[in-house]
């Protein structure tokens, strides 16, 4: 699936595909992941155990799903900083909805289905508003989503009255399988992530829509002059991002059964970091979902290794993520210039 | 002794020569005008003199010594340039702009009062009463030009280079500038300026140098050369044999008739007819509204019109994507900025527009590859491998990819905007053949070009634009470069002064 000839990421350089450097650049994140896993295996005996790996994958699924949406946004030359707060808002509102709808829908699968639809609707709507403000209102994506980040976070804090919003205990059993369930021995979140990643990769790489997303990120004027519906596609990337946040939240809610003002804190950093580590161009024009998934796993394993070894305090996890995102962009820049 | 001497100066960008063997001398106390068609090399020569671009070969002397090679060194040596595009800071005040980088200081702090007083004097010398404390962004563009000029004079230079200084000035303001230039000349200063207004050149310049294709073809004292003689020298050379043979004039059916098309700030009340099987040339100076006219027509910029008749049916102006669906295609002049995705593979570029109009949701890569192979054969796109990015090709081959991309939607009307810009002579001829072939196949063709020869060589009919209006129409044997220039520069009008004050 690695389209090696497309790695020049919008730069005017000739295709670097067949050169060793180009190949290394394309597979770079994968090599980093393998090296990281070797380090993990050397430092901890339990690292390569099925339980630990499954645990890391499951935990990474939530950020991974959000990061798939972020790959679309960033490939189109946009940015969405509001994903973490949106996730908290969707979680809180969905829990409130389920608690109050339980009287009419009962505590079975109907309620869970209604809850899922409800959160998807909120996610899509919030994404649409973000996209509409950015595209039609012509406000910088950075500003719109920074504002939205503050708004969503403070609304959920207000709804929760500073505390937490909990799913009624009687309902938790119905929602539980979404996070803790398994199909053929594989945790549900991993399956959901895999499905979304495959759909995302095919959409971005093989469908007209994905072509247009990359064209807009590569050069918006060229896209406009090439009869591409630029505004519609740009707004849709934010809607996709909102939907991905909603799906991730649906998986997240049963894990703790509650939403708090700190739900989803710094998820935007992790999601954007995963996208950039995966080789998607921060300035837009080239994106790859499989790279994003590799990026998410790199972040997940770093956190895991910190937890397992106690070599460095896990509290410094955010510092590692922050440093990695800067280094990844630094490497991207050098590649573009070279 | 000569102030500035160019000796065998040549300049090339990549392999494209822009200036060839320029020999020119500027004396102190002299106003020298550079005239020539767009792309003749005037701005490049000015940039070299200002230290902004090094010449590829040749020597340049200032006061007999090697001339400074950087902008800052040139400024220190007394050469300043007034750019066509403004180099001003919109958020600073007028006085701050005039003294930008040369602030008058008292102790640690800038002396605002002194700068304001001095700026007011400098502007008054140019007949401008622009408020020195106002922020630049609040002032009209003609004030900006005056401030740019005041900034240049504030440097107390020996030589001022002015690129189209009067382009945005009214007749009165231009008159004030000329008075200032005369005073500067009387004090021993020298000026080199470019202008498209030949009447101005005649009025203010001591000498005129005519540039054509990067060479100086004629240098005369201003009172020894008429405006018409200047225009002839700018174009005067026989048409090369690279143009396809002319087709006989036939009665041609109109495809598109537009009346009263207005795009705010760019095009006013344009009325035109585009016919099947005909090449319609659009000429005029840069900024005369040529590109904007067709962008307005195809929904690429806001506009309104009195009537829009396509294939005999009245309808409203199409929106951006609608125009493509109506088989109206626009091939942009800005190949890198608006035409091609330089970092993407050729096949993707060729299929981009047609795919966006009528492509299936799922991309058929094999079909795209076949489309590219067909385009490579048909338009003679020269590339070693087919899987390279568009940016890896030469200008001419990029242009052919852009043509393949645009014609991929099989349009009935194609607007070629500067189809041969930055293209070598061989590719040029091929592009002309493509254009002629389309016209012969009954397509309606529009060619917008700054190259007068191209317009004359290709067109069955020509519209000349001037300041957003269609200034004149020429057809058949009546298409001559001299007539085009006369329309484009407004020489046909009885009273250019009155026209200038609009």
Tab-separated table of N, CA, C and O in Angstrom, chain A residues 3 5-6 8-15 18 202-203 205-209 211-212 214-216 218-219 221-230 232 285-287, chain B residues 295 299-300 320-321 324 330 332 336-345 348 351-353 355-357 359-365 368 385 387-389 391-392 405:
chain	number	residue	atom	x	y	z
A	3	UNK	N	2.629	3.978	-1.410
A	3	UNK	CA	2.808	4.599	-2.716
A	3	UNK	C	4.078	5.429	-2.675
A	3	UNK	O	4.078	6.583	-2.291
A	5	UNK	N	6.088	6.643	-4.877
A	5	UNK	CA	6.335	7.786	-5.759
A	5	UNK	C	5.706	9.065	-5.240
A	5	UNK	O	6.011	10.125	-5.728
A	6	UNK	N	4.822	8.990	-4.291
A	6	UNK	CA	4.128	10.199	-3.844
A	6	UNK	C	4.759	10.838	-2.620
A	6	UNK	O	4.210	11.730	-2.034
A	8	UNK	N	7.128	12.893	-2.248
A	8	UNK	CA	7.739	14.214	-2.294
A	8	UNK	C	6.828	15.273	-1.700
A	8	UNK	O	7.205	16.421	-1.605
A	9	UNK	N	5.647	14.886	-1.302
A	9	UNK	CA	4.818	15.710	-0.429
A	9	UNK	C	4.699	17.148	-0.871
A	9	UNK	O	4.934	18.071	-0.115
A	10	UNK	N	4.345	17.345	-2.104
A	10	UNK	CA	4.044	18.702	-2.546
A	10	UNK	C	5.267	19.523	-2.889
A	10	UNK	O	5.151	20.635	-3.347
A	11	UNK	N	6.441	19.008	-2.674
A	11	UNK	CA	7.605	19.780	-3.060
A	11	UNK	C	7.810	19.643	-4.557
A	11	UNK	O	7.276	18.746	-5.193
A	12	UNK	N	8.572	20.574	-5.116
A	12	UNK	CA	8.709	20.588	-6.565
A	12	UNK	C	9.759	19.577	-7.038
A	12	UNK	O	10.030	19.464	-8.202
A	13	UNK	N	10.336	18.861	-6.121
A	13	UNK	CA	11.424	17.962	-6.492
A	13	UNK	C	10.917	16.809	-7.358
A	13	UNK	O	9.746	16.466	-7.353
A	14	UNK	N	11.810	16.242	-8.094
A	14	UNK	CA	11.454	15.082	-8.887
A	14	UNK	C	11.165	13.916	-7.950
A	14	UNK	O	11.565	13.907	-6.793
A	15	UNK	N	10.478	12.938	-8.470
A	15	UNK	CA	10.105	11.801	-7.644
A	15	UNK	C	11.334	11.153	-7.027
A	15	UNK	O	12.251	10.736	-7.723
A	18	UNK	N	12.615	5.993	-6.178
A	18	UNK	CA	13.475	4.826	-6.317
A	18	UNK	C	14.781	4.945	-5.546
A	18	UNK	O	15.538	4.013	-5.473
A	202	UNK	N	-8.257	3.787	2.007
A	202	UNK	CA	-8.821	3.625	0.662
A	202	UNK	C	-9.438	4.934	0.171
A	202	UNK	O	-9.283	5.312	-0.995
A	203	UNK	N	-10.124	5.639	1.066
A	203	UNK	CA	-10.760	6.899	0.669
A	203	UNK	C	-9.706	7.924	0.270
A	203	UNK	O	-9.820	8.602	-0.747
A	205	UNK	N	-6.613	7.393	-0.650
A	205	UNK	CA	-5.681	7.005	-1.690
A	205	UNK	C	-6.347	6.637	-3.006
A	205	UNK	O	-5.814	6.882	-4.071
A	206	UNK	N	-7.516	6.026	-2.902
A	206	UNK	CA	-8.098	5.476	-4.126
A	206	UNK	C	-9.368	6.148	-4.576
A	206	UNK	O	-9.873	5.849	-5.649
A	207	UNK	N	-9.930	7.032	-3.775
A	207	UNK	CA	-11.188	7.653	-4.175
A	207	UNK	C	-10.992	9.095	-4.614
A	207	UNK	O	-10.044	9.760	-4.220
A	208	UNK	N	-11.901	9.549	-5.454
A	208	UNK	CA	-11.851	10.915	-5.980
A	208	UNK	C	-11.778	11.919	-4.838
A	208	UNK	O	-11.038	12.899	-4.895
A	209	UNK	N	-12.593	11.666	-3.803
A	209	UNK	CA	-12.617	12.596	-2.666
A	209	UNK	C	-11.219	12.762	-2.058
A	209	UNK	O	-10.761	13.875	-1.790
A	211	UNK	N	-8.352	12.224	-3.458
A	211	UNK	CA	-7.530	12.940	-4.435
A	211	UNK	C	-7.740	14.441	-4.290
A	211	UNK	O	-6.798	15.228	-4.295
A	212	UNK	N	-9.007	14.828	-4.129
A	212	UNK	CA	-9.317	16.251	-4.007
A	212	UNK	C	-8.804	16.828	-2.691
A	212	UNK	O	-8.332	17.959	-2.648
A	214	UNK	N	-6.110	15.898	-1.100
A	214	UNK	CA	-4.662	16.114	-1.258
A	214	UNK	C	-4.390	17.274	-2.210
A	214	UNK	O	-3.468	18.064	-1.990
A	215	UNK	N	-5.192	17.402	-3.264
A	215	UNK	CA	-4.980	18.487	-4.228
A	215	UNK	C	-5.179	19.840	-3.553
A	215	UNK	O	-4.408	20.773	-3.768
A	216	UNK	N	-6.193	19.942	-2.710
A	216	UNK	CA	-6.473	21.207	-2.023
A	216	UNK	C	-5.329	21.544	-1.070
A	216	UNK	O	-4.873	22.678	-0.992
A	218	UNK	N	-2.299	20.564	-1.378
A	218	UNK	CA	-1.096	20.800	-2.169
A	218	UNK	C	-1.076	22.212	-2.719
A	218	UNK	O	-0.070	22.908	-2.651
A	219	UNK	N	-2.199	22.656	-3.298
A	219	UNK	CA	-2.294	24.028	-3.793
A	219	UNK	C	-3.764	24.347	-4.010
A	219	UNK	O	-4.376	23.887	-4.968
A	221	UNK	N	-5.283	26.989	-4.920
A	221	UNK	CA	-5.635	27.720	-6.146
A	221	UNK	C	-5.718	26.776	-7.334
A	221	UNK	O	-6.635	26.859	-8.149
A	222	UNK	N	-4.735	25.887	-7.435
A	222	UNK	CA	-4.769	24.917	-8.529
A	222	UNK	C	-6.044	24.098	-8.437
A	222	UNK	O	-6.731	23.865	-9.427
A	223	UNK	N	-6.395	23.680	-7.221
A	223	UNK	CA	-7.607	22.883	-7.043
A	223	UNK	C	-8.830	23.655	-7.519
A	223	UNK	O	-9.668	23.133	-8.256
A	224	UNK	N	-8.903	24.917	-7.139
A	224	UNK	CA	-10.045	25.749	-7.533
A	224	UNK	C	-10.102	25.888	-9.052
A	224	UNK	O	-11.162	25.747	-9.665
A	225	UNK	N	-8.967	26.133	-9.658
A	225	UNK	CA	-8.927	26.309	-11.109
A	225	UNK	C	-9.060	24.974	-11.850
A	225	UNK	O	-9.119	24.963	-13.063
A	226	UNK	N	-9.061	23.872	-11.113
A	226	UNK	CA	-9.232	22.569	-11.749
A	226	UNK	C	-10.640	22.028	-11.525
A	226	UNK	O	-10.869	20.838	-11.606
A	227	UNK	N	-11.573	22.924	-11.191
A	227	UNK	CA	-12.982	22.561	-11.069
A	227	UNK	C	-13.271	21.661	-9.863
A	227	UNK	O	-14.304	21.008	-9.801
A	228	UNK	N	-12.370	21.621	-8.896
A	228	UNK	CA	-12.621	20.843	-7.684
A	228	UNK	C	-13.499	21.670	-6.740
A	228	UNK	O	-13.253	22.856	-6.551
A	229	UNK	N	-14.557	21.066	-6.171
A	229	UNK	CA	-15.417	21.812	-5.237
A	229	UNK	C	-14.695	22.050	-3.917
A	229	UNK	O	-14.926	21.354	-2.924
A	230	UNK	N	-13.820	23.043	-3.905
A	230	UNK	CA	-12.883	23.240	-2.799
A	230	UNK	C	-13.592	23.434	-1.453
A	230	UNK	O	-13.267	22.768	-0.470
A	232	UNK	N	-16.632	22.634	-0.422
A	232	UNK	CA	-17.348	21.458	0.049
A	232	UNK	C	-16.372	20.423	0.619
A	232	UNK	O	-16.564	19.889	1.713
A	285	UNK	N	-1.251	18.443	1.490
A	285	UNK	CA	-0.881	18.004	0.157
A	285	UNK	C	-0.542	16.539	0.051
A	285	UNK	O	-0.590	15.959	-1.018
A	286	UNK	N	-0.173	15.937	1.168
A	286	UNK	CA	0.129	14.509	1.136
A	286	UNK	C	-0.203	13.899	2.489
A	286	UNK	O	0.226	14.402	3.519
A	287	UNK	N	-0.970	12.827	2.463
A	287	UNK	CA	-1.317	12.179	3.724
A	287	UNK	C	-1.371	10.677	3.553
A	287	UNK	O	-1.614	10.171	2.465
B	295	UNK	N	-11.894	35.481	-16.387
B	295	UNK	CA	-12.206	34.915	-15.074
B	295	UNK	C	-13.635	35.300	-14.692
B	295	UNK	O	-14.380	34.506	-14.131
B	299	UNK	N	-16.995	32.616	-14.022
B	299	UNK	CA	-17.346	32.461	-12.617
B	299	UNK	C	-16.165	32.351	-11.675
B	299	UNK	O	-16.310	31.891	-10.552
B	300	UNK	N	-14.987	32.760	-12.116
B	300	UNK	CA	-13.813	32.644	-11.254
B	300	UNK	C	-13.586	33.911	-10.441
B	300	UNK	O	-12.708	33.957	-9.600
B	320	UNK	N	-18.272	28.946	-10.880
B	320	UNK	CA	-16.947	28.413	-11.208
B	320	UNK	C	-16.999	27.009	-11.812
B	320	UNK	O	-16.449	26.753	-12.870
B	321	UNK	N	-17.664	26.077	-11.130
B	321	UNK	CA	-17.646	24.711	-11.637
B	321	UNK	C	-18.636	24.515	-12.775
B	321	UNK	O	-18.487	23.629	-13.608
B	324	UNK	N	-17.243	24.782	-16.496
B	324	UNK	CA	-16.621	23.577	-17.050
B	324	UNK	C	-17.687	22.656	-17.602
B	324	UNK	O	-17.541	22.055	-18.656
B	330	UNK	N	-10.897	27.369	-19.188
B	330	UNK	CA	-9.929	28.460	-19.035
B	330	UNK	C	-8.583	27.863	-18.666
B	330	UNK	O	-8.459	27.148	-17.676
B	332	UNK	N	-5.067	28.651	-17.340
B	332	UNK	CA	-4.523	29.778	-16.587
B	332	UNK	C	-3.146	30.226	-17.071
B	332	UNK	O	-2.373	29.437	-17.600
B	336	UNK	N	2.312	27.582	-12.412
B	336	UNK	CA	2.769	27.028	-11.135
B	336	UNK	C	1.799	27.330	-10.004
B	336	UNK	O	1.626	26.536	-9.098
B	337	UNK	N	1.172	28.498	-10.049
B	337	UNK	CA	0.318	28.910	-8.939
B	337	UNK	C	-1.107	28.404	-9.046
B	337	UNK	O	-1.765	28.188	-8.038
B	338	UNK	N	-1.597	28.235	-10.279
B	338	UNK	CA	-2.997	27.873	-10.451
B	338	UNK	C	-3.210	26.700	-11.390
B	338	UNK	O	-4.320	26.200	-11.518
B	339	UNK	N	-2.142	26.294	-12.076
B	339	UNK	CA	-2.349	25.307	-13.125
B	339	UNK	C	-2.072	23.873	-12.732
B	339	UNK	O	-2.919	23.009	-12.878
B	340	UNK	N	-0.861	23.615	-12.220
B	340	UNK	CA	-0.460	22.226	-11.992
B	340	UNK	C	-0.093	22.000	-10.529
B	340	UNK	O	0.403	22.898	-9.856
B	341	UNK	N	-0.341	20.784	-10.069
B	341	UNK	CA	0.163	20.367	-8.763
B	341	UNK	C	1.571	19.840	-8.997
B	341	UNK	O	1.760	18.696	-9.402
B	342	UNK	N	2.565	20.691	-8.755
B	342	UNK	CA	3.934	20.368	-9.155
B	342	UNK	C	4.483	19.160	-8.412
B	342	UNK	O	5.353	18.464	-8.912
B	343	UNK	N	3.979	18.903	-7.209
B	343	UNK	CA	4.503	17.785	-6.430
B	343	UNK	C	3.778	16.471	-6.691
B	343	UNK	O	4.090	15.461	-6.072
B	344	UNK	N	2.792	16.501	-7.575
B	344	UNK	CA	2.006	15.286	-7.833
B	344	UNK	C	2.388	14.683	-9.185
B	344	UNK	O	2.841	15.387	-10.080
B	345	UNK	N	2.163	13.389	-9.335
B	345	UNK	CA	2.537	12.715	-10.584
B	345	UNK	C	1.762	13.254	-11.790
B	345	UNK	O	0.683	13.824	-11.637
B	348	UNK	N	-1.918	12.095	-12.406
B	348	UNK	CA	-2.882	12.719	-11.512
B	348	UNK	C	-3.222	14.127	-12.001
B	348	UNK	O	-4.379	14.542	-11.961
B	351	UNK	N	-5.476	14.099	-15.141
B	351	UNK	CA	-6.848	13.658	-14.898
B	351	UNK	C	-7.594	14.556	-13.910
B	351	UNK	O	-8.763	14.317	-13.624
B	352	UNK	N	-6.925	15.589	-13.400
B	352	UNK	CA	-7.501	16.326	-12.267
B	352	UNK	C	-8.826	17.012	-12.613
B	352	UNK	O	-9.840	16.809	-11.949
B	353	UNK	N	-8.835	17.808	-13.653
B	353	UNK	CA	-10.035	18.586	-13.973
B	353	UNK	C	-11.154	17.702	-14.500
B	353	UNK	O	-12.289	17.778	-14.034
B	355	UNK	N	-11.580	14.632	-14.012
B	355	UNK	CA	-12.047	13.793	-12.914
B	355	UNK	C	-12.974	14.554	-11.981
B	355	UNK	O	-13.978	14.021	-11.518
B	356	UNK	N	-12.639	15.837	-11.725
B	356	UNK	CA	-13.462	16.627	-10.817
B	356	UNK	C	-14.817	16.939	-11.445
B	356	UNK	O	-15.810	17.113	-10.742
B	357	UNK	N	-14.866	17.003	-12.771
B	357	UNK	CA	-16.127	17.325	-13.449
B	357	UNK	C	-17.000	16.081	-13.564
B	357	UNK	O	-18.175	16.092	-13.223
B	359	UNK	N	-15.669	12.545	-13.118
B	359	UNK	CA	-15.038	11.290	-12.741
B	359	UNK	C	-15.884	10.480	-11.762
B	359	UNK	O	-16.690	11.036	-11.024
B	360	UNK	N	-15.707	9.169	-11.772
B	360	UNK	CA	-16.404	8.317	-10.812
B	360	UNK	C	-15.777	8.504	-9.436
B	360	UNK	O	-14.666	9.017	-9.311
B	361	UNK	N	-16.499	8.090	-8.393
B	361	UNK	CA	-16.007	8.262	-7.025
B	361	UNK	C	-14.724	7.445	-6.812
B	361	UNK	O	-13.825	7.851	-6.100
B	362	UNK	N	-14.677	6.279	-7.460
B	362	UNK	CA	-13.519	5.399	-7.321
B	362	UNK	C	-12.555	5.688	-8.468
B	362	UNK	O	-12.960	5.733	-9.628
B	363	UNK	N	-11.280	5.917	-8.147
B	363	UNK	CA	-10.322	6.286	-9.183
B	363	UNK	C	-9.820	5.051	-9.922
B	363	UNK	O	-9.426	4.068	-9.298
B	364	UNK	N	-9.869	5.121	-11.236
B	364	UNK	CA	-9.361	4.035	-12.065
B	364	UNK	C	-7.942	4.387	-12.504
B	364	UNK	O	-7.726	5.130	-13.433
B	365	UNK	N	-6.980	3.847	-11.771
B	365	UNK	CA	-5.590	4.246	-12.027
B	365	UNK	C	-5.095	3.804	-13.390
B	365	UNK	O	-4.297	4.479	-14.018
B	368	UNK	N	-6.249	6.258	-15.864
B	368	UNK	CA	-5.464	7.497	-15.770
B	368	UNK	C	-4.124	7.339	-16.458
B	368	UNK	O	-3.645	8.231	-17.142
B	385	UNK	N	10.513	9.362	-17.838
B	385	UNK	CA	9.617	8.382	-17.240
B	385	UNK	C	8.248	8.995	-17.081
B	385	UNK	O	8.102	10.205	-16.981
B	387	UNK	N	6.248	8.317	-14.496
B	387	UNK	CA	5.797	8.420	-13.102
B	387	UNK	C	6.482	9.554	-12.336
B	387	UNK	O	6.546	9.542	-11.120
B	388	UNK	N	7.012	10.546	-13.055
B	388	UNK	CA	7.633	11.676	-12.366
B	388	UNK	C	6.561	12.690	-11.971
B	388	UNK	O	5.429	12.629	-12.438
B	389	UNK	N	6.950	13.627	-11.105
B	389	UNK	CA	6.017	14.687	-10.736
B	389	UNK	C	6.039	15.774	-11.812
B	389	UNK	O	6.998	15.898	-12.571
B	391	UNK	N	6.454	18.873	-11.497
B	391	UNK	CA	7.509	19.845	-11.268
B	391	UNK	C	8.843	19.444	-11.870
B	391	UNK	O	9.738	20.267	-12.007
B	392	UNK	N	8.988	18.168	-12.235
B	392	UNK	CA	10.260	17.701	-12.775
B	392	UNK	C	10.412	18.031	-14.255
B	392	UNK	O	11.500	17.909	-14.805
B	405	UNK	N	-4.437	18.643	-19.586
B	405	UNK	CA	-5.358	18.644	-18.446
B	405	UNK	C	-6.610	19.455	-18.776
B	405	UNK	O	-7.731	19.029	-18.510
